[in-house]
PDB file of C-alpha atoms in Angstrom:
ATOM      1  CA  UNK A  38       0.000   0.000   0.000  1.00  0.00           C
ATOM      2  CA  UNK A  39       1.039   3.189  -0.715  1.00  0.00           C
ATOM      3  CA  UNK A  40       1.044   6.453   1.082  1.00  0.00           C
ATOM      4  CA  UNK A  41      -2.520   8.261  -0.408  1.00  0.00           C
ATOM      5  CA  UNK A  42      -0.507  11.422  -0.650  1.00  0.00           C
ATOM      6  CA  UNK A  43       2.004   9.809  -2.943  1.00  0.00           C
ATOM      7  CA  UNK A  44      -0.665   7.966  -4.866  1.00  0.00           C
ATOM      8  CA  UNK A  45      -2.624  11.314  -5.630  1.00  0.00           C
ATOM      9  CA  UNK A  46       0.648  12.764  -6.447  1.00  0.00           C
ATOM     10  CA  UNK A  47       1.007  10.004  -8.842  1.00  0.00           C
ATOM     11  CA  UNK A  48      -1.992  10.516  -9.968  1.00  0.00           C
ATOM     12  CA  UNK A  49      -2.059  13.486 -10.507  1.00  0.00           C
ATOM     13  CA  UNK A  50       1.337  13.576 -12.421  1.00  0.00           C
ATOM     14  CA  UNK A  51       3.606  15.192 -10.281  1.00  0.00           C
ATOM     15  CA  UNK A  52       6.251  14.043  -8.187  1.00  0.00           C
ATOM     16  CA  UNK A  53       6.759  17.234  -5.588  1.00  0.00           C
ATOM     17  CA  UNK A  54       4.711  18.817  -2.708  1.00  0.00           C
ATOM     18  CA  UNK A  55       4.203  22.260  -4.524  1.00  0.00           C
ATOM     19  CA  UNK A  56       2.595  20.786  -7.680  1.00  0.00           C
ATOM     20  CA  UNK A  57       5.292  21.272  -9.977  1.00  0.00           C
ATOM     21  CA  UNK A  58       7.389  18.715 -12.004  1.00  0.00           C
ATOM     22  CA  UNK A  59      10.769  20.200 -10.676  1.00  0.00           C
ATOM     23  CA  UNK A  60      12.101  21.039  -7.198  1.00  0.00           C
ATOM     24  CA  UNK A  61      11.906  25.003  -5.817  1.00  0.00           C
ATOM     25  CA  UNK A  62      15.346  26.478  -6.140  1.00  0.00           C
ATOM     26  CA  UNK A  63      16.503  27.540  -2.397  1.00  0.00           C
ATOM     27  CA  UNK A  64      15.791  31.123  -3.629  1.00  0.00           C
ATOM     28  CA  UNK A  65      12.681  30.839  -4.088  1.00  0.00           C
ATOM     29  CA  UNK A  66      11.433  29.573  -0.932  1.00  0.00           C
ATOM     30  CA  UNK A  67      11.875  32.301   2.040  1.00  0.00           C
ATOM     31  CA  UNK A  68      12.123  29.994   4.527  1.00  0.00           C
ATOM     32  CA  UNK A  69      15.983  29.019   3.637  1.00  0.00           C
ATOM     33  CA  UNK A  70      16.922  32.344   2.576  1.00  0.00           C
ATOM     34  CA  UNK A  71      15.912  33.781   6.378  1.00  0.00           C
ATOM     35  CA  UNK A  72      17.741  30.946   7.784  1.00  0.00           C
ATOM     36  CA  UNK A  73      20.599  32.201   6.055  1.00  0.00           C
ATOM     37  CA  UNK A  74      20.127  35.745   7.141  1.00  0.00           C
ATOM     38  CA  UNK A  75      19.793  34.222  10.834  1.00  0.00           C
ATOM     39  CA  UNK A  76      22.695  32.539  10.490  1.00  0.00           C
ATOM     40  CA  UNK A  77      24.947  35.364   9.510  1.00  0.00           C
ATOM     41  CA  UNK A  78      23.183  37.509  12.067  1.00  0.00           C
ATOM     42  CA  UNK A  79      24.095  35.340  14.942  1.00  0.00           C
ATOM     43  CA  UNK A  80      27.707  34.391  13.864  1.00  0.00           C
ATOM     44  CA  UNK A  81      28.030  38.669  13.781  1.00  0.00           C
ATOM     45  CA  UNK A  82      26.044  38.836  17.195  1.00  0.00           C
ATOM     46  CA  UNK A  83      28.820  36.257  18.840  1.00  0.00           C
ATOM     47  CA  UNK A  84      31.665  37.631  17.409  1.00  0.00           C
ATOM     48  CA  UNK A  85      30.853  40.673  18.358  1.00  0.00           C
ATOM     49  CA  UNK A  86      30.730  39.893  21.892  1.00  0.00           C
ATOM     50  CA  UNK A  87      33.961  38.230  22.089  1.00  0.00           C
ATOM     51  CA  UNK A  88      35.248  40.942  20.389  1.00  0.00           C
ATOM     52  CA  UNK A  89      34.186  43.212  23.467  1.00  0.00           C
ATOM     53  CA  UNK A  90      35.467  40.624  25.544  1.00  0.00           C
ATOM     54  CA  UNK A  91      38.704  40.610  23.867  1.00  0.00           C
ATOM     55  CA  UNK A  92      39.204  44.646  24.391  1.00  0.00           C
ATOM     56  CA  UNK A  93      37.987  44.709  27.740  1.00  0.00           C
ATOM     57  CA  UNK A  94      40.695  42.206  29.052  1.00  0.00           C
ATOM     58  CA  UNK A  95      43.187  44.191  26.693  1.00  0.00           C
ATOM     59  CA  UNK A  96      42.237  47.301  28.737  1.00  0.00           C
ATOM     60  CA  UNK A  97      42.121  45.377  32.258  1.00  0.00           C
ATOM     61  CA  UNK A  98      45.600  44.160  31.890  1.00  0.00           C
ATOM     62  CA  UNK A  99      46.980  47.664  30.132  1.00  0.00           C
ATOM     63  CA  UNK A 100      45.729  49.299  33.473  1.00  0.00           C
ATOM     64  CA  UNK A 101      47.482  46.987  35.492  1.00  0.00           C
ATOM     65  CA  UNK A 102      50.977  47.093  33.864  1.00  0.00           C
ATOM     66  CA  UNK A 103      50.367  50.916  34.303  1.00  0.00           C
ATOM     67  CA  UNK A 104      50.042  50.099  37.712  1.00  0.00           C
ATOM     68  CA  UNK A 105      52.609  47.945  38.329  1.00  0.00           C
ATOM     69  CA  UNK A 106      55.291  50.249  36.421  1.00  0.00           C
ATOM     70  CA  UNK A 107      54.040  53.264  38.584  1.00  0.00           C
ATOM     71  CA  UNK A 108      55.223  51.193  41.613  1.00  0.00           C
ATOM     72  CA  UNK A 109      57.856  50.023  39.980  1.00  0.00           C
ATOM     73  CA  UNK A 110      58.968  53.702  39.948  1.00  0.00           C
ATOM     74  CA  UNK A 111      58.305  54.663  43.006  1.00  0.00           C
ATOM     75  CA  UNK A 112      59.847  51.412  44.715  1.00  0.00           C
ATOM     76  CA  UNK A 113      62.900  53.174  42.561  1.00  0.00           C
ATOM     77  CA  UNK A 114      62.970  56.051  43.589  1.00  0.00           C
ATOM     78  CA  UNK A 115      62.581  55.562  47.166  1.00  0.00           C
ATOM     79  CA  UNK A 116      65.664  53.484  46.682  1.00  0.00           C
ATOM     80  CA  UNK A 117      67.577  56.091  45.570  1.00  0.00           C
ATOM     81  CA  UNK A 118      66.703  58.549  48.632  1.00  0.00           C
ATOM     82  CA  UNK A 119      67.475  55.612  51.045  1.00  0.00           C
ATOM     83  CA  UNK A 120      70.310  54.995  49.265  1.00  0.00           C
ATOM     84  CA  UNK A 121      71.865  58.751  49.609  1.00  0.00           C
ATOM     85  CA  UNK A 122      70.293  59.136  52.823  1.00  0.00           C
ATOM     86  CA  UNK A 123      71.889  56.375  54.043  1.00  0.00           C
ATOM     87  CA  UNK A 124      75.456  57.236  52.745  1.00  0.00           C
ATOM     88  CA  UNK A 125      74.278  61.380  54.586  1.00  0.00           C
ATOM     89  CA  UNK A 126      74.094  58.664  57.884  1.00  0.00           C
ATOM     90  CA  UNK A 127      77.325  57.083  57.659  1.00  0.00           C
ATOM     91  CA  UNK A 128      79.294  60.654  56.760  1.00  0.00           C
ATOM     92  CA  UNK A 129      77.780  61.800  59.657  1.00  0.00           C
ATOM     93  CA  UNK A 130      79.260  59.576  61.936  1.00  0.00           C
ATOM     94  CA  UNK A 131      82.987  58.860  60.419  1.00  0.00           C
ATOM     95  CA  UNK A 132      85.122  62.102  61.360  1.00  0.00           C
ATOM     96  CA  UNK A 133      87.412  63.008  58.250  1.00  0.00           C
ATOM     97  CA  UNK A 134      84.665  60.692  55.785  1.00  0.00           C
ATOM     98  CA  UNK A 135      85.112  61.895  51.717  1.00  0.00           C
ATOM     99  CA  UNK A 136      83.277  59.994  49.003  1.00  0.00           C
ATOM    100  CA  UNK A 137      82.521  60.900  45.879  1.00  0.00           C
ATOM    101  CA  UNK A 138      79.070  59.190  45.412  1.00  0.00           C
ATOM    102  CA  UNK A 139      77.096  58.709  42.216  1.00  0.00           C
ATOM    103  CA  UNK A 140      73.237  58.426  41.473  1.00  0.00           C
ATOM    104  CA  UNK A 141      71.289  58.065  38.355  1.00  0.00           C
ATOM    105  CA  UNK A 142      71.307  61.376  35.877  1.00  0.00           C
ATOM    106  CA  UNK A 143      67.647  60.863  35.497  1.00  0.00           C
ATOM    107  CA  UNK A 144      64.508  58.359  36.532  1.00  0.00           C
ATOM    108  CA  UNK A 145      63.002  56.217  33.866  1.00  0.00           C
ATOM    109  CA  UNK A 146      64.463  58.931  31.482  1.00  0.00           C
ATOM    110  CA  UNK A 147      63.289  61.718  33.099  1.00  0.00           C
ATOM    111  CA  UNK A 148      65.140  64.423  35.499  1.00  0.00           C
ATOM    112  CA  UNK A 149      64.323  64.593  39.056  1.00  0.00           C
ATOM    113  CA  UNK A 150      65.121  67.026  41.674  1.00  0.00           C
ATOM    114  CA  UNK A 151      66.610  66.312  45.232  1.00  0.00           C
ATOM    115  CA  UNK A 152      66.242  69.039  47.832  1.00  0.00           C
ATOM    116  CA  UNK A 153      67.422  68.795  51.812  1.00  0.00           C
ATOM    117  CA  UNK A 154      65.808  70.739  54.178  1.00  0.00           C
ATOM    118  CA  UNK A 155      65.461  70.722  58.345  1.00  0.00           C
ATOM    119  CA  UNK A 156      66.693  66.646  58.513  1.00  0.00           C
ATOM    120  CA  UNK A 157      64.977  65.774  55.182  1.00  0.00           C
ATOM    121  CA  UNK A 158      65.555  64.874  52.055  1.00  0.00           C
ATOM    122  CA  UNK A 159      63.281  65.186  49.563  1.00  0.00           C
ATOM    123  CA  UNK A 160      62.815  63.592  45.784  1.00  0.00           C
ATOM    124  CA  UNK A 161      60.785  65.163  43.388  1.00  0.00           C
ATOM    125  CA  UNK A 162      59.971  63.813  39.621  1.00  0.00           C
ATOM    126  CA  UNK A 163      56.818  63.941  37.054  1.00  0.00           C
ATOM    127  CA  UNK A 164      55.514  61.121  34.733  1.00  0.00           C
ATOM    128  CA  UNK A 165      52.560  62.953  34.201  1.00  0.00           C
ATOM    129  CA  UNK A 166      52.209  63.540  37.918  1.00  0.00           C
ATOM    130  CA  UNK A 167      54.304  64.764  40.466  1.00  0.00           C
ATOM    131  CA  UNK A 168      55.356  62.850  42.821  1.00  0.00           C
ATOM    132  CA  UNK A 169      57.511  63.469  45.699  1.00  0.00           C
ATOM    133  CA  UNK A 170      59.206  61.263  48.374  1.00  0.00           C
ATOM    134  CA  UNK A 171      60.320  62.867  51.732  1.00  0.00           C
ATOM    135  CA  UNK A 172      62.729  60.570  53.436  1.00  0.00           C
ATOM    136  CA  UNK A 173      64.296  61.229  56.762  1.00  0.00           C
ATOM    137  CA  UNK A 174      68.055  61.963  57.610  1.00  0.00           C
ATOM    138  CA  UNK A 175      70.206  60.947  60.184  1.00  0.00           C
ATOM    139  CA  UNK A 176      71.544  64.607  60.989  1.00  0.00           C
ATOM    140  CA  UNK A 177      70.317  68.287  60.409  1.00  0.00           C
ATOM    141  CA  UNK A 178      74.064  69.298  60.416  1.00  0.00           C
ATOM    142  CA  UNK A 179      73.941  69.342  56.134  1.00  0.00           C
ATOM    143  CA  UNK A 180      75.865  72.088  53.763  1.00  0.00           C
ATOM    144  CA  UNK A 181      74.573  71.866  50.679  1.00  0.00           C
ATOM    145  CA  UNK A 182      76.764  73.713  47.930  1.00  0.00           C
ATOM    146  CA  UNK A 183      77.534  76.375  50.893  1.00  0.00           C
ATOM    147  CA  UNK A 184      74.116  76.577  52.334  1.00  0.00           C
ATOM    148  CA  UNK A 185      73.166  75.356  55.842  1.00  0.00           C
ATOM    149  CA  UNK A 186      70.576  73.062  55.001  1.00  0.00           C
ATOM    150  CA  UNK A 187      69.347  73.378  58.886  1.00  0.00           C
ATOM    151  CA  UNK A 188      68.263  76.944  58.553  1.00  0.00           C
ATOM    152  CA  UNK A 189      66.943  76.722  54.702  1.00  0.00           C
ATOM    153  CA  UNK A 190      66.408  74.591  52.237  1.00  0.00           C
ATOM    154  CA  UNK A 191      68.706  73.768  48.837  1.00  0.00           C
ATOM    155  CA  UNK A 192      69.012  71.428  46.294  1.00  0.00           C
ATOM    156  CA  UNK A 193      71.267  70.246  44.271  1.00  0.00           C
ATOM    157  CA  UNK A 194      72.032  69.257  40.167  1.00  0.00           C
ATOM    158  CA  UNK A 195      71.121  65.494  39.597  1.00  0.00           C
ATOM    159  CA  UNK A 196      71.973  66.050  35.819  1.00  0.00           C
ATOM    160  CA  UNK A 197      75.273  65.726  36.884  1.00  0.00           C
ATOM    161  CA  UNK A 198      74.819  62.165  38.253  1.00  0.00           C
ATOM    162  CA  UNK A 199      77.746  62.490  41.001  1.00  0.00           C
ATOM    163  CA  UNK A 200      78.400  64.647  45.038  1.00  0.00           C
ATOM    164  CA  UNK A 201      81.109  64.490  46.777  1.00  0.00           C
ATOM    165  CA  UNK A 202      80.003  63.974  50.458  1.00  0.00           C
ATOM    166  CA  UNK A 203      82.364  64.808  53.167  1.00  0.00           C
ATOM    167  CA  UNK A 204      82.838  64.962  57.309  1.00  0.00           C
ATOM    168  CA  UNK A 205      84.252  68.484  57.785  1.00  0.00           C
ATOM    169  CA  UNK A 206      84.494  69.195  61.716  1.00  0.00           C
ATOM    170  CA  UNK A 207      81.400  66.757  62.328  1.00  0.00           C
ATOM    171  CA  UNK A 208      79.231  68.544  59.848  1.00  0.00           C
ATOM    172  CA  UNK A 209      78.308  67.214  56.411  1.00  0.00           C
ATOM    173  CA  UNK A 210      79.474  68.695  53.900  1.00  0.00           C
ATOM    174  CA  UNK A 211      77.841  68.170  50.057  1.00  0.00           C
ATOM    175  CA  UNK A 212      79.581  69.841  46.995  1.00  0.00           C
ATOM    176  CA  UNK A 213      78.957  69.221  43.291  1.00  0.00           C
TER     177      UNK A 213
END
């Protein structure tokens, strides 16, 4: 027995659904042609959002190395004030004490400024902000380039990358 749909089909003198003698080209019926257009849609709608995905983890781990090399900065400079504060310490207490110390010209390729003032000493640079350490020294007994550093403040060149630190008479003595 046959399926009746097939036998009127028969019948009738056509093989397909629609009627006709030959199959509907895929353009012609709307139903494929949407599918298509879904298709695309979705594969555009997907990549799109791991696209998004993609550039916000970009910009997630961009702001962390920013981060990270801002600290790595400062951990730097703070270094270098400990370092010459330290060596301020040990001139301080060796009578007759002459070194001539160096420090970087500049930090991260850009110049800084080092000031001492009242038993401080203080680092200044800018990476697009300032940003100053204040780090404390052993003695207020300073001359820096001539000045008493316990009555004012002065500074010296860091360009120059190099001080010669001395013990004069139990008072530090800086010169450039």
């Amino acid at each position: 027995m046959k399926n009746t749909r097939s036998a009127k089909r028969e019948a009738a003198g056509t093989l397909f659904p629609h009627g006709g003698n030959a199959p509907i080209s895929r353009q012609g019926n709307p139903a494929v042609g949407s599918s298509r257009g879904q298709l695309a849609f979705e594969f555009m709608l997907i990549y799109s959002f791991f696209i998004t995905v993609f550039v916000a983890a970009l910009f997630v781990v961009s702001q962390r190395s920013a981060e990270q090399q801002l600290y790595a900065e400062g951990v730097f400079a703070k270094e270098v004030a400990m370092r010459f504060s330290d060596e301020i310490k040990i001139a301080s207490s060796i009578l007759g004490y002459e070194k001539n110390y160096s420090f970087p010209r500049t930090m991260r390729s850009v110049p800084y400024g080092v000031r001492v003032s009242n038993g401080l000493l203080e680092l200044n640079y800018s990476t697009g902000r300032e940003i100053d350490i204040v780090y404390p020294i052993a003695t207020s007994d300073v001359v820096l380039n001539g000045i008493d550093t316990s009555a004012s403040s002065s500074s010296f060149d860091t360009a120059k990358g190099w001080a010669v630190i001395r013990n004069v008479n139990g008072r530090v003595v800086i010169t450039q």
